[in-house]
mmCIF file with all atom_site columns, C-alpha atoms in Angstrom:
data_model
loop_
_atom_site.group_PDB
_atom_site.id
_atom_site.type_symbol
_atom_site.label_atom_id
_atom_site.label_alt_id
_atom_site.label_comp_id
_atom_site.label_asym_id
_atom_site.label_entity_id
_atom_site.label_seq_id
_atom_site.pdbx_PDB_ins_code
_atom_site.Cartn_x
_atom_site.Cartn_y
_atom_site.Cartn_z
_atom_site.occupancy
_atom_site.B_iso_or_equiv
_atom_site.pdbx_formal_charge
_atom_site.auth_seq_id
_atom_site.auth_comp_id
_atom_site.auth_asym_id
_atom_site.auth_atom_id
_atom_site.pdbx_PDB_model_num
ATOM 1   C CA . ALA A 1 1   ? -0.017  0.017  0.032   1.00 0.00 ? 1   ALA A CA 1
ATOM 2   C CA . GLN A 1 2   ? 1.090   3.534  -0.741  1.00 0.00 ? 2   GLN A CA 1
ATOM 3   C CA . SER A 1 3   ? 2.135   5.462  2.326   1.00 0.00 ? 3   SER A CA 1
ATOM 4   C CA . VAL A 1 4   ? 4.024   8.567  3.445   1.00 0.00 ? 4   VAL A CA 1
ATOM 5   C CA . SER A 1 5   ? 5.770   8.863  6.785   1.00 0.00 ? 5   SER A CA 1
ATOM 6   C CA . GLN A 1 6   ? 6.889   11.995 8.574   1.00 0.00 ? 6   GLN A CA 1
ATOM 7   C CA . HIS A 1 7   ? 9.276   11.225 11.426  1.00 0.00 ? 7   HIS A CA 1
ATOM 8   C CA . ASN A 1 8   ? 8.688   14.293 13.548  1.00 0.00 ? 8   ASN A CA 1
ATOM 9   C CA . HIS A 1 9   ? 5.362   15.285 15.003  1.00 0.00 ? 9   HIS A CA 1
ATOM 10  C CA . HIS A 1 10  ? 6.564   18.557 16.510  1.00 0.00 ? 10  HIS A CA 1
ATOM 11  C CA . VAL A 1 11  ? 9.883   20.432 16.035  1.00 0.00 ? 11  VAL A CA 1
ATOM 12  C CA . ILE A 1 12  ? 10.833  23.465 18.018  1.00 0.00 ? 12  ILE A CA 1
ATOM 13  C CA . LEU A 1 13  ? 13.619  25.653 16.820  1.00 0.00 ? 13  LEU A CA 1
ATOM 14  C CA . SER A 1 14  ? 15.072  29.025 17.592  1.00 0.00 ? 14  SER A CA 1
ATOM 15  C CA . GLU A 1 15  ? 15.226  31.662 14.910  1.00 0.00 ? 15  GLU A CA 1
ATOM 16  C CA . ALA A 1 16  ? 18.225  31.282 12.547  1.00 0.00 ? 16  ALA A CA 1
ATOM 17  C CA . ALA A 1 17  ? 18.512  27.460 13.340  1.00 0.00 ? 17  ALA A CA 1
ATOM 18  C CA . SER A 1 18  ? 18.683  25.115 10.404  1.00 0.00 ? 18  SER A CA 1
ATOM 19  C CA . LEU A 1 19  ? 15.744  22.919 9.638   1.00 0.00 ? 19  LEU A CA 1
ATOM 20  C CA . GLU A 1 20  ? 15.427  19.447 8.274   1.00 0.00 ? 20  GLU A CA 1
ATOM 21  C CA . LEU A 1 21  ? 12.054  17.659 8.321   1.00 0.00 ? 21  LEU A CA 1
ATOM 22  C CA . GLY A 1 22  ? 12.078  14.016 7.346   1.00 0.00 ? 22  GLY A CA 1
ATOM 23  C CA . CYS A 1 23  ? 9.730   12.308 4.895   1.00 0.00 ? 23  CYS A CA 1
ATOM 24  C CA . ASN A 1 24  ? 9.809   8.802  3.614   1.00 0.00 ? 24  ASN A CA 1
ATOM 25  C CA . TYR A 1 25  ? 7.469   7.211  1.108   1.00 0.00 ? 25  TYR A CA 1
ATOM 26  C CA . SER A 1 26  ? 6.449   3.784  0.026   1.00 0.00 ? 26  SER A CA 1
ATOM 27  C CA . TYR A 1 27  ? 5.317   3.648  -3.576  1.00 0.00 ? 27  TYR A CA 1
ATOM 28  C CA . GLY A 1 28  ? 5.580   1.263  -6.325  1.00 0.00 ? 28  GLY A CA 1
ATOM 29  C CA . GLY A 1 29  ? 6.898   2.822  -9.560  1.00 0.00 ? 29  GLY A CA 1
ATOM 30  C CA . THR A 1 30  ? 7.562   6.397  -10.416 1.00 0.00 ? 30  THR A CA 1
ATOM 31  C CA . VAL A 1 31  ? 6.546   8.874  -7.845  1.00 0.00 ? 31  VAL A CA 1
ATOM 32  C CA . ASN A 1 32  ? 5.761   12.540 -7.646  1.00 0.00 ? 32  ASN A CA 1
ATOM 33  C CA . LEU A 1 33  ? 6.551   14.280 -4.335  1.00 0.00 ? 33  LEU A CA 1
ATOM 34  C CA . PHE A 1 34  ? 5.333   17.418 -2.700  1.00 0.00 ? 34  PHE A CA 1
ATOM 35  C CA . TRP A 1 35  ? 5.688   19.463 0.314   1.00 0.00 ? 35  TRP A CA 1
ATOM 36  C CA . TYR A 1 36  ? 2.870   21.558 1.458   1.00 0.00 ? 36  TYR A CA 1
ATOM 37  C CA . VAL A 1 37  ? 2.691   24.208 4.249   1.00 0.00 ? 37  VAL A CA 1
ATOM 38  C CA . GLN A 1 38  ? -0.242  25.153 6.419   1.00 0.00 ? 38  GLN A CA 1
ATOM 39  C CA . TYR A 1 39  ? 0.094   28.474 8.297   1.00 0.00 ? 39  TYR A CA 1
ATOM 40  C CA . PRO A 1 40  ? -2.003  28.809 11.438  1.00 0.00 ? 40  PRO A CA 1
ATOM 41  C CA . GLY A 1 41  ? -5.724  29.086 10.515  1.00 0.00 ? 41  GLY A CA 1
ATOM 42  C CA . GLN A 1 42  ? -5.070  28.864 6.716   1.00 0.00 ? 42  GLN A CA 1
ATOM 43  C CA . HIS A 1 43  ? -5.326  26.250 4.070   1.00 0.00 ? 43  HIS A CA 1
ATOM 44  C CA . LEU A 1 44  ? -2.495  24.181 2.569   1.00 0.00 ? 44  LEU A CA 1
ATOM 45  C CA . GLN A 1 45  ? -0.128  25.784 0.087   1.00 0.00 ? 45  GLN A CA 1
ATOM 46  C CA . LEU A 1 46  ? 2.381   24.175 -2.102  1.00 0.00 ? 46  LEU A CA 1
ATOM 47  C CA . LEU A 1 47  ? 5.979   24.761 -1.024  1.00 0.00 ? 47  LEU A CA 1
ATOM 48  C CA . LEU A 1 48  ? 7.742   22.669 -3.616  1.00 0.00 ? 48  LEU A CA 1
ATOM 49  C CA . LYS A 1 49  ? 7.414   19.593 -5.802  1.00 0.00 ? 49  LYS A CA 1
ATOM 50  C CA . TYR A 1 50  ? 9.511   16.985 -7.448  1.00 0.00 ? 50  TYR A CA 1
ATOM 51  C CA . PHE A 1 51  ? 8.522   15.124 -10.660 1.00 0.00 ? 51  PHE A CA 1
ATOM 52  C CA . SER A 1 52  ? 11.773  14.245 -12.321 1.00 0.00 ? 52  SER A CA 1
ATOM 53  C CA . GLY A 1 53  ? 15.217  15.643 -13.079 1.00 0.00 ? 53  GLY A CA 1
ATOM 54  C CA . ASP A 1 54  ? 17.416  17.392 -10.558 1.00 0.00 ? 54  ASP A CA 1
ATOM 55  C CA . PRO A 1 55  ? 16.810  15.620 -7.192  1.00 0.00 ? 55  PRO A CA 1
ATOM 56  C CA . LEU A 1 56  ? 17.460  18.940 -5.366  1.00 0.00 ? 56  LEU A CA 1
ATOM 57  C CA . VAL A 1 57  ? 14.381  20.971 -5.604  1.00 0.00 ? 57  VAL A CA 1
ATOM 58  C CA . LYS A 1 58  ? 14.101  24.595 -4.532  1.00 0.00 ? 58  LYS A CA 1
ATOM 59  C CA . GLY A 1 59  ? 10.777  26.009 -3.489  1.00 0.00 ? 59  GLY A CA 1
ATOM 60  C CA . ILE A 1 60  ? 9.371   29.222 -2.117  1.00 0.00 ? 60  ILE A CA 1
ATOM 61  C CA . LYS A 1 61  ? 10.589  31.103 0.920   1.00 0.00 ? 61  LYS A CA 1
ATOM 62  C CA . GLY A 1 62  ? 14.048  29.526 0.861   1.00 0.00 ? 62  GLY A CA 1
ATOM 63  C CA . PHE A 1 63  ? 12.957  25.955 1.230   1.00 0.00 ? 63  PHE A CA 1
ATOM 64  C CA . GLU A 1 64  ? 14.496  23.092 -0.576  1.00 0.00 ? 64  GLU A CA 1
ATOM 65  C CA . ALA A 1 65  ? 14.119  19.330 -0.640  1.00 0.00 ? 65  ALA A CA 1
ATOM 66  C CA . GLU A 1 66  ? 16.257  16.469 -1.821  1.00 0.00 ? 66  GLU A CA 1
ATOM 67  C CA . PHE A 1 67  ? 14.905  13.321 -3.421  1.00 0.00 ? 67  PHE A CA 1
ATOM 68  C CA . ILE A 1 68  ? 17.086  10.339 -2.617  1.00 0.00 ? 68  ILE A CA 1
ATOM 69  C CA . LYS A 1 69  ? 15.627  7.407  -4.448  1.00 0.00 ? 69  LYS A CA 1
ATOM 70  C CA . SER A 1 70  ? 17.735  4.754  -2.692  1.00 0.00 ? 70  SER A CA 1
ATOM 71  C CA . LYS A 1 71  ? 16.509  5.900  0.672   1.00 0.00 ? 71  LYS A CA 1
ATOM 72  C CA . PHE A 1 72  ? 12.861  6.580  -0.498  1.00 0.00 ? 72  PHE A CA 1
ATOM 73  C CA . SER A 1 73  ? 13.227  9.951  1.135   1.00 0.00 ? 73  SER A CA 1
ATOM 74  C CA . PHE A 1 74  ? 12.285  13.582 0.320   1.00 0.00 ? 74  PHE A CA 1
ATOM 75  C CA . ASN A 1 75  ? 13.453  15.589 3.249   1.00 0.00 ? 75  ASN A CA 1
ATOM 76  C CA . LEU A 1 76  ? 12.660  19.357 3.526   1.00 0.00 ? 76  LEU A CA 1
ATOM 77  C CA . ARG A 1 77  ? 15.404  21.708 4.531   1.00 0.00 ? 77  ARG A CA 1
ATOM 78  C CA . LYS A 1 78  ? 15.948  25.370 5.189   1.00 0.00 ? 78  LYS A CA 1
ATOM 79  C CA . PRO A 1 79  ? 19.349  26.806 6.372   1.00 0.00 ? 79  PRO A CA 1
ATOM 80  C CA . SER A 1 80  ? 17.923  29.454 8.605   1.00 0.00 ? 80  SER A CA 1
ATOM 81  C CA . VAL A 1 81  ? 14.281  29.520 9.887   1.00 0.00 ? 81  VAL A CA 1
ATOM 82  C CA . GLN A 1 82  ? 12.303  32.539 10.790  1.00 0.00 ? 82  GLN A CA 1
ATOM 83  C CA . TRP A 1 83  ? 9.506   33.037 13.235  1.00 0.00 ? 83  TRP A CA 1
ATOM 84  C CA . SER A 1 84  ? 7.139   33.340 10.222  1.00 0.00 ? 84  SER A CA 1
ATOM 85  C CA . ASP A 1 85  ? 8.031   29.740 9.333   1.00 0.00 ? 85  ASP A CA 1
ATOM 86  C CA . THR A 1 86  ? 5.885   28.570 12.225  1.00 0.00 ? 86  THR A CA 1
ATOM 87  C CA . ALA A 1 87  ? 3.409   26.273 10.497  1.00 0.00 ? 87  ALA A CA 1
ATOM 88  C CA . GLU A 1 88  ? 2.526   22.680 9.884   1.00 0.00 ? 88  GLU A CA 1
ATOM 89  C CA . TYR A 1 89  ? 4.335   20.958 7.071   1.00 0.00 ? 89  TYR A CA 1
ATOM 90  C CA . PHE A 1 90  ? 2.902   17.990 5.029   1.00 0.00 ? 90  PHE A CA 1
ATOM 91  C CA . CYS A 1 91  ? 4.830   15.691 2.770   1.00 0.00 ? 91  CYS A CA 1
ATOM 92  C CA . ALA A 1 92  ? 2.744   14.106 0.029   1.00 0.00 ? 92  ALA A CA 1
ATOM 93  C CA . ALA A 1 93  ? 3.247   11.681 -2.822  1.00 0.00 ? 93  ALA A CA 1
ATOM 94  C CA . SER A 1 94  ? 1.458   10.373 -5.896  1.00 0.00 ? 94  SER A CA 1
ATOM 95  C CA . GLY A 1 95  ? 2.145   7.882  -8.560  1.00 0.00 ? 95  GLY A CA 1
ATOM 96  C CA . ALA A 1 96  ? 3.269   9.382  -11.780 1.00 0.00 ? 96  ALA A CA 1
ATOM 97  C CA . GLY A 1 97  ? 0.203   10.101 -13.867 1.00 0.00 ? 97  GLY A CA 1
ATOM 98  C CA . SER A 1 98  ? -2.144  9.741  -10.913 1.00 0.00 ? 98  SER A CA 1
ATOM 99  C CA . TYR A 1 99  ? -4.258  12.404 -9.368  1.00 0.00 ? 99  TYR A CA 1
ATOM 100 C CA . GLN A 1 100 ? -4.345  10.696 -5.975  1.00 0.00 ? 100 GLN A CA 1
ATOM 101 C CA . LEU A 1 101 ? -2.159  12.140 -3.358  1.00 0.00 ? 101 LEU A CA 1
ATOM 102 C CA . THR A 1 102 ? -1.240  10.413 -0.128  1.00 0.00 ? 102 THR A CA 1
ATOM 103 C CA . PHE A 1 103 ? -0.341  12.761 2.681   1.00 0.00 ? 103 PHE A CA 1
ATOM 104 C CA . GLY A 1 104 ? 1.930   12.257 5.641   1.00 0.00 ? 104 GLY A CA 1
ATOM 105 C CA . LYS A 1 105 ? 0.556   13.038 9.115   1.00 0.00 ? 105 LYS A CA 1
ATOM 106 C CA . GLY A 1 106 ? 2.267   16.403 9.170   1.00 0.00 ? 106 GLY A CA 1
ATOM 107 C CA . THR A 1 107 ? 5.060   17.990 11.282  1.00 0.00 ? 107 THR A CA 1
ATOM 108 C CA . LYS A 1 108 ? 4.227   20.999 13.331  1.00 0.00 ? 108 LYS A CA 1
ATOM 109 C CA . LEU A 1 109 ? 7.127   23.559 13.346  1.00 0.00 ? 109 LEU A CA 1
ATOM 110 C CA . SER A 1 110 ? 7.383   26.169 16.098  1.00 0.00 ? 110 SER A CA 1
ATOM 111 C CA . VAL A 1 111 ? 10.023  28.769 15.704  1.00 0.00 ? 111 VAL A CA 1
ATOM 112 C CA . ILE A 1 112 ? 10.851  30.729 18.804  1.00 0.00 ? 112 ILE A CA 1
ATOM 113 C CA . PRO A 1 113 ? 12.055  34.335 18.314  1.00 0.00 ? 113 PRO A CA 1
ATOM 114 C CA . GLU B 2 1   ? -8.410  35.198 -9.127  1.00 0.00 ? 1   GLU B CA 1
ATOM 115 C CA . ALA B 2 2   ? -8.065  31.461 -9.276  1.00 0.00 ? 2   ALA B CA 1
ATOM 116 C CA . GLN B 2 3   ? -9.490  29.942 -6.145  1.00 0.00 ? 3   GLN B CA 1
ATOM 117 C CA . VAL B 2 4   ? -11.392 27.178 -4.462  1.00 0.00 ? 4   VAL B CA 1
ATOM 118 C CA . THR B 2 5   ? -14.259 28.481 -2.329  1.00 0.00 ? 5   THR B CA 1
ATOM 119 C CA . GLN B 2 6   ? -15.797 26.641 0.458   1.00 0.00 ? 6   GLN B CA 1
ATOM 120 C CA . ASN B 2 7   ? -18.870 27.515 2.551   1.00 0.00 ? 7   ASN B CA 1
ATOM 121 C CA . PRO B 2 8   ? -19.440 27.893 5.339   1.00 0.00 ? 8   PRO B CA 1
ATOM 122 C CA . ARG B 2 9   ? -16.054 28.507 7.070   1.00 0.00 ? 9   ARG B CA 1
ATOM 123 C CA . TYR B 2 10  ? -17.509 27.393 10.454  1.00 0.00 ? 10  TYR B CA 1
ATOM 124 C CA . LEU B 2 11  ? -20.536 25.254 11.227  1.00 0.00 ? 11  LEU B CA 1
ATOM 125 C CA . ILE B 2 12  ? -21.962 23.979 14.538  1.00 0.00 ? 12  ILE B CA 1
ATOM 126 C CA . THR B 2 13  ? -24.691 21.557 14.268  1.00 0.00 ? 13  THR B CA 1
ATOM 127 C CA . VAL B 2 14  ? -26.383 18.754 16.207  1.00 0.00 ? 14  VAL B CA 1
ATOM 128 C CA . THR B 2 15  ? -26.353 14.992 15.645  1.00 0.00 ? 15  THR B CA 1
ATOM 129 C CA . GLY B 2 16  ? -28.573 13.783 12.852  1.00 0.00 ? 16  GLY B CA 1
ATOM 130 C CA . LYS B 2 17  ? -29.314 17.160 11.222  1.00 0.00 ? 17  LYS B CA 1
ATOM 131 C CA . LYS B 2 18  ? -28.347 16.879 7.498   1.00 0.00 ? 18  LYS B CA 1
ATOM 132 C CA . LEU B 2 19  ? -25.929 19.462 6.275   1.00 0.00 ? 19  LEU B CA 1
ATOM 133 C CA . THR B 2 20  ? -24.091 20.324 3.049   1.00 0.00 ? 20  THR B CA 1
ATOM 134 C CA . VAL B 2 21  ? -20.637 21.998 2.710   1.00 0.00 ? 21  VAL B CA 1
ATOM 135 C CA . THR B 2 22  ? -20.297 23.588 -0.639  1.00 0.00 ? 22  THR B CA 1
ATOM 136 C CA . CYS B 2 23  ? -17.174 23.774 -2.753  1.00 0.00 ? 23  CYS B CA 1
ATOM 137 C CA . SER B 2 24  ? -16.691 25.663 -6.003  1.00 0.00 ? 24  SER B CA 1
ATOM 138 C CA . GLN B 2 25  ? -13.614 26.246 -8.207  1.00 0.00 ? 25  GLN B CA 1
ATOM 139 C CA . ASN B 2 26  ? -13.137 28.759 -10.958 1.00 0.00 ? 26  ASN B CA 1
ATOM 140 C CA . MET B 2 27  ? -10.181 27.172 -12.702 1.00 0.00 ? 27  MET B CA 1
ATOM 141 C CA . ASN B 2 28  ? -12.075 24.603 -14.884 1.00 0.00 ? 28  ASN B CA 1
ATOM 142 C CA . HIS B 2 29  ? -10.346 21.827 -13.074 1.00 0.00 ? 29  HIS B CA 1
ATOM 143 C CA . GLU B 2 30  ? -11.321 18.235 -13.803 1.00 0.00 ? 30  GLU B CA 1
ATOM 144 C CA . TYR B 2 31  ? -10.316 16.770 -10.436 1.00 0.00 ? 31  TYR B CA 1
ATOM 145 C CA . MET B 2 32  ? -11.846 17.673 -7.176  1.00 0.00 ? 32  MET B CA 1
ATOM 146 C CA . SER B 2 33  ? -11.501 16.091 -3.766  1.00 0.00 ? 33  SER B CA 1
ATOM 147 C CA . TRP B 2 34  ? -12.593 16.372 -0.137  1.00 0.00 ? 34  TRP B CA 1
ATOM 148 C CA . TYR B 2 35  ? -10.215 15.802 2.818   1.00 0.00 ? 35  TYR B CA 1
ATOM 149 C CA . ARG B 2 36  ? -10.720 15.866 6.515   1.00 0.00 ? 36  ARG B CA 1
ATOM 150 C CA . GLN B 2 37  ? -7.910  17.037 8.834   1.00 0.00 ? 37  GLN B CA 1
ATOM 151 C CA . ASP B 2 38  ? -7.664  15.703 12.271  1.00 0.00 ? 38  ASP B CA 1
ATOM 152 C CA . PRO B 2 39  ? -4.839  16.323 14.878  1.00 0.00 ? 39  PRO B CA 1
ATOM 153 C CA . GLY B 2 40  ? -2.195  13.622 14.567  1.00 0.00 ? 40  GLY B CA 1
ATOM 154 C CA . LEU B 2 41  ? -3.817  12.015 11.611  1.00 0.00 ? 41  LEU B CA 1
ATOM 155 C CA . GLY B 2 42  ? -2.987  14.568 8.832   1.00 0.00 ? 42  GLY B CA 1
ATOM 156 C CA . LEU B 2 43  ? -5.235  14.746 5.787   1.00 0.00 ? 43  LEU B CA 1
ATOM 157 C CA . ARG B 2 44  ? -7.411  11.816 4.907   1.00 0.00 ? 44  ARG B CA 1
ATOM 158 C CA . GLN B 2 45  ? -9.331  11.736 1.721   1.00 0.00 ? 45  GLN B CA 1
ATOM 159 C CA . ILE B 2 46  ? -13.099 11.354 1.801   1.00 0.00 ? 46  ILE B CA 1
ATOM 160 C CA . TYR B 2 47  ? -14.213 11.368 -1.819  1.00 0.00 ? 47  TYR B CA 1
ATOM 161 C CA . TYR B 2 48  ? -12.831 12.526 -5.058  1.00 0.00 ? 48  TYR B CA 1
ATOM 162 C CA . SER B 2 49  ? -14.155 13.136 -8.500  1.00 0.00 ? 49  SER B CA 1
ATOM 163 C CA . MET B 2 50  ? -12.326 12.894 -11.812 1.00 0.00 ? 50  MET B CA 1
ATOM 164 C CA . ASN B 2 51  ? -14.877 14.751 -13.762 1.00 0.00 ? 51  ASN B CA 1
ATOM 165 C CA . VAL B 2 52  ? -18.620 15.463 -13.981 1.00 0.00 ? 52  VAL B CA 1
ATOM 166 C CA . GLU B 2 53  ? -20.798 12.622 -12.780 1.00 0.00 ? 53  GLU B CA 1
ATOM 167 C CA . VAL B 2 54  ? -17.628 10.588 -11.907 1.00 0.00 ? 54  VAL B CA 1
ATOM 168 C CA . THR B 2 55  ? -17.034 10.177 -8.183  1.00 0.00 ? 55  THR B CA 1
ATOM 169 C CA . ASP B 2 56  ? -15.181 7.652  -6.093  1.00 0.00 ? 56  ASP B CA 1
ATOM 170 C CA . LYS B 2 57  ? -14.448 6.843  -2.475  1.00 0.00 ? 57  LYS B CA 1
ATOM 171 C CA . GLY B 2 58  ? -11.347 7.907  -0.721  1.00 0.00 ? 58  GLY B CA 1
ATOM 172 C CA . ASP B 2 59  ? -9.876  6.426  2.454   1.00 0.00 ? 59  ASP B CA 1
ATOM 173 C CA . VAL B 2 60  ? -12.662 7.538  4.846   1.00 0.00 ? 60  VAL B CA 1
ATOM 174 C CA . PRO B 2 61  ? -15.966 7.750  2.927   1.00 0.00 ? 61  PRO B CA 1
ATOM 175 C CA . GLU B 2 62  ? -18.281 6.419  5.583   1.00 0.00 ? 62  GLU B CA 1
ATOM 176 C CA . GLY B 2 63  ? -21.052 8.900  6.632   1.00 0.00 ? 63  GLY B CA 1
ATOM 177 C CA . TYR B 2 64  ? -20.460 11.200 3.666   1.00 0.00 ? 64  TYR B CA 1
ATOM 178 C CA . LYS B 2 65  ? -21.941 11.673 0.211   1.00 0.00 ? 65  LYS B CA 1
ATOM 179 C CA . VAL B 2 66  ? -20.832 13.804 -2.749  1.00 0.00 ? 66  VAL B CA 1
ATOM 180 C CA . SER B 2 67  ? -22.150 14.803 -6.066  1.00 0.00 ? 67  SER B CA 1
ATOM 181 C CA . ARG B 2 68  ? -20.576 16.313 -9.223  1.00 0.00 ? 68  ARG B CA 1
ATOM 182 C CA . LYS B 2 69  ? -23.348 17.656 -11.409 1.00 0.00 ? 69  LYS B CA 1
ATOM 183 C CA . GLU B 2 70  ? -21.303 20.518 -12.738 1.00 0.00 ? 70  GLU B CA 1
ATOM 184 C CA . LYS B 2 71  ? -17.558 20.819 -13.226 1.00 0.00 ? 71  LYS B CA 1
ATOM 185 C CA . ARG B 2 72  ? -17.076 23.728 -10.923 1.00 0.00 ? 72  ARG B CA 1
ATOM 186 C CA . ASN B 2 73  ? -19.083 22.362 -7.888  1.00 0.00 ? 73  ASN B CA 1
ATOM 187 C CA . PHE B 2 74  ? -18.376 19.409 -5.557  1.00 0.00 ? 74  PHE B CA 1
ATOM 188 C CA . PRO B 2 75  ? -20.590 19.591 -2.440  1.00 0.00 ? 75  PRO B CA 1
ATOM 189 C CA . LEU B 2 76  ? -20.021 17.420 0.560   1.00 0.00 ? 76  LEU B CA 1
ATOM 190 C CA . ILE B 2 77  ? -23.234 16.042 2.110   1.00 0.00 ? 77  ILE B CA 1
ATOM 191 C CA . LEU B 2 78  ? -23.538 14.592 5.651   1.00 0.00 ? 78  LEU B CA 1
ATOM 192 C CA . GLU B 2 79  ? -26.908 13.003 5.740   1.00 0.00 ? 79  GLU B CA 1
ATOM 193 C CA . SER B 2 80  ? -26.878 12.263 9.516   1.00 0.00 ? 80  SER B CA 1
ATOM 194 C CA . PRO B 2 81  ? -23.813 13.869 11.131  1.00 0.00 ? 81  PRO B CA 1
ATOM 195 C CA . SER B 2 82  ? -22.336 12.316 14.230  1.00 0.00 ? 82  SER B CA 1
ATOM 196 C CA . PRO B 2 83  ? -19.832 13.769 16.660  1.00 0.00 ? 83  PRO B CA 1
ATOM 197 C CA . ASN B 2 84  ? -16.976 11.737 15.196  1.00 0.00 ? 84  ASN B CA 1
ATOM 198 C CA . GLN B 2 85  ? -17.348 13.838 12.032  1.00 0.00 ? 85  GLN B CA 1
ATOM 199 C CA . THR B 2 86  ? -16.300 16.931 13.970  1.00 0.00 ? 86  THR B CA 1
ATOM 200 C CA . SER B 2 87  ? -13.184 17.968 12.003  1.00 0.00 ? 87  SER B CA 1
ATOM 201 C CA . LEU B 2 88  ? -11.584 20.461 9.608   1.00 0.00 ? 88  LEU B CA 1
ATOM 202 C CA . TYR B 2 89  ? -12.664 19.905 6.073   1.00 0.00 ? 89  TYR B CA 1
ATOM 203 C CA . PHE B 2 90  ? -10.823 20.918 2.895   1.00 0.00 ? 90  PHE B CA 1
ATOM 204 C CA . CYS B 2 91  ? -11.934 20.861 -0.687  1.00 0.00 ? 91  CYS B CA 1
ATOM 205 C CA . ALA B 2 92  ? -9.198  20.757 -3.321  1.00 0.00 ? 92  ALA B CA 1
ATOM 206 C CA . SER B 2 93  ? -9.001  20.838 -7.129  1.00 0.00 ? 93  SER B CA 1
ATOM 207 C CA . MET B 2 94  ? -6.419  19.985 -9.716  1.00 0.00 ? 94  MET B CA 1
ATOM 208 C CA . GLY B 2 95  ? -6.172  20.523 -13.483 1.00 0.00 ? 95  GLY B CA 1
ATOM 209 C CA . ARG B 2 96  ? -5.906  17.930 -16.216 1.00 0.00 ? 96  ARG B CA 1
ATOM 210 C CA . ASP B 2 97  ? -2.156  17.676 -15.803 1.00 0.00 ? 97  ASP B CA 1
ATOM 211 C CA . SER B 2 98  ? -1.649  15.230 -12.848 1.00 0.00 ? 98  SER B CA 1
ATOM 212 C CA . ASN B 2 99  ? 1.706   16.909 -12.286 1.00 0.00 ? 99  ASN B CA 1
ATOM 213 C CA . SER B 2 100 ? 0.080   20.126 -11.277 1.00 0.00 ? 100 SER B CA 1
ATOM 214 C CA . PRO B 2 101 ? -0.504  20.852 -7.603  1.00 0.00 ? 101 PRO B CA 1
ATOM 215 C CA . LEU B 2 102 ? -3.685  20.670 -5.545  1.00 0.00 ? 102 LEU B CA 1
ATOM 216 C CA . HIS B 2 103 ? -5.389  23.930 -4.974  1.00 0.00 ? 103 HIS B CA 1
ATOM 217 C CA . PHE B 2 104 ? -7.061  23.962 -1.601  1.00 0.00 ? 104 PHE B CA 1
ATOM 218 C CA . GLY B 2 105 ? -10.047 25.911 -0.272  1.00 0.00 ? 105 GLY B CA 1
ATOM 219 C CA . ASN B 2 106 ? -9.877  27.727 3.093   1.00 0.00 ? 106 ASN B CA 1
ATOM 220 C CA . GLY B 2 107 ? -11.457 24.997 5.015   1.00 0.00 ? 107 GLY B CA 1
ATOM 221 C CA . THR B 2 108 ? -14.702 24.373 6.923   1.00 0.00 ? 108 THR B CA 1
ATOM 222 C CA . ARG B 2 109 ? -14.481 23.810 10.633  1.00 0.00 ? 109 ARG B CA 1
ATOM 223 C CA . LEU B 2 110 ? -17.397 21.529 11.546  1.00 0.00 ? 110 LEU B CA 1
ATOM 224 C CA . THR B 2 111 ? -18.600 20.791 15.050  1.00 0.00 ? 111 THR B CA 1
ATOM 225 C CA . VAL B 2 112 ? -21.299 18.181 15.629  1.00 0.00 ? 112 VAL B CA 1
ATOM 226 C CA . THR B 2 113 ? -22.677 18.148 19.152  1.00 0.00 ? 113 THR B CA 1
#
């Protein structure tokens, strides 16, 4: 069965700290990968996506993610977080050509000023 | 402005009283979907629709109905709501290209007492 696992339920960081949120997926075949962000009280917005090509993907607001096929991972990174990055982050995956997204359970990030 | 519009944003109701949450998108998207978001469980798909008159169950369809009579609208119907359906609901849509991201509505917070 297709699944997406996010390792951390809640991460607390101080401003300027580096961030890495783990995401592992279990999918047969070619996979599309996404990171979505949900700011408090808002809907989900796309941060970045990977379909093919360069496994290092850059998204909005200084976020990036690296697709490591051998590890079935798509970890999200940011070198220096800001208070405004406080949000919940969701990793998601779909099979290539499929509309169906499977979401991880989310990681809540709290950034302390 | 391209958007997915859900109504209402907040709804408090009593057990057994039928309700409908509306969802409309103005992007001419073929694919639409309903999710519920619960703490610690992430987003779980309720129903989805690949096009007009084509709907299918997601992961947690029990207690819900949907219809897709027009391309832009995808209402979620709770015929007899129960307290375990208290949740945050999101509608989302996606274009024909399955590589495109999901566009989410602003969410409907439903409380069933």
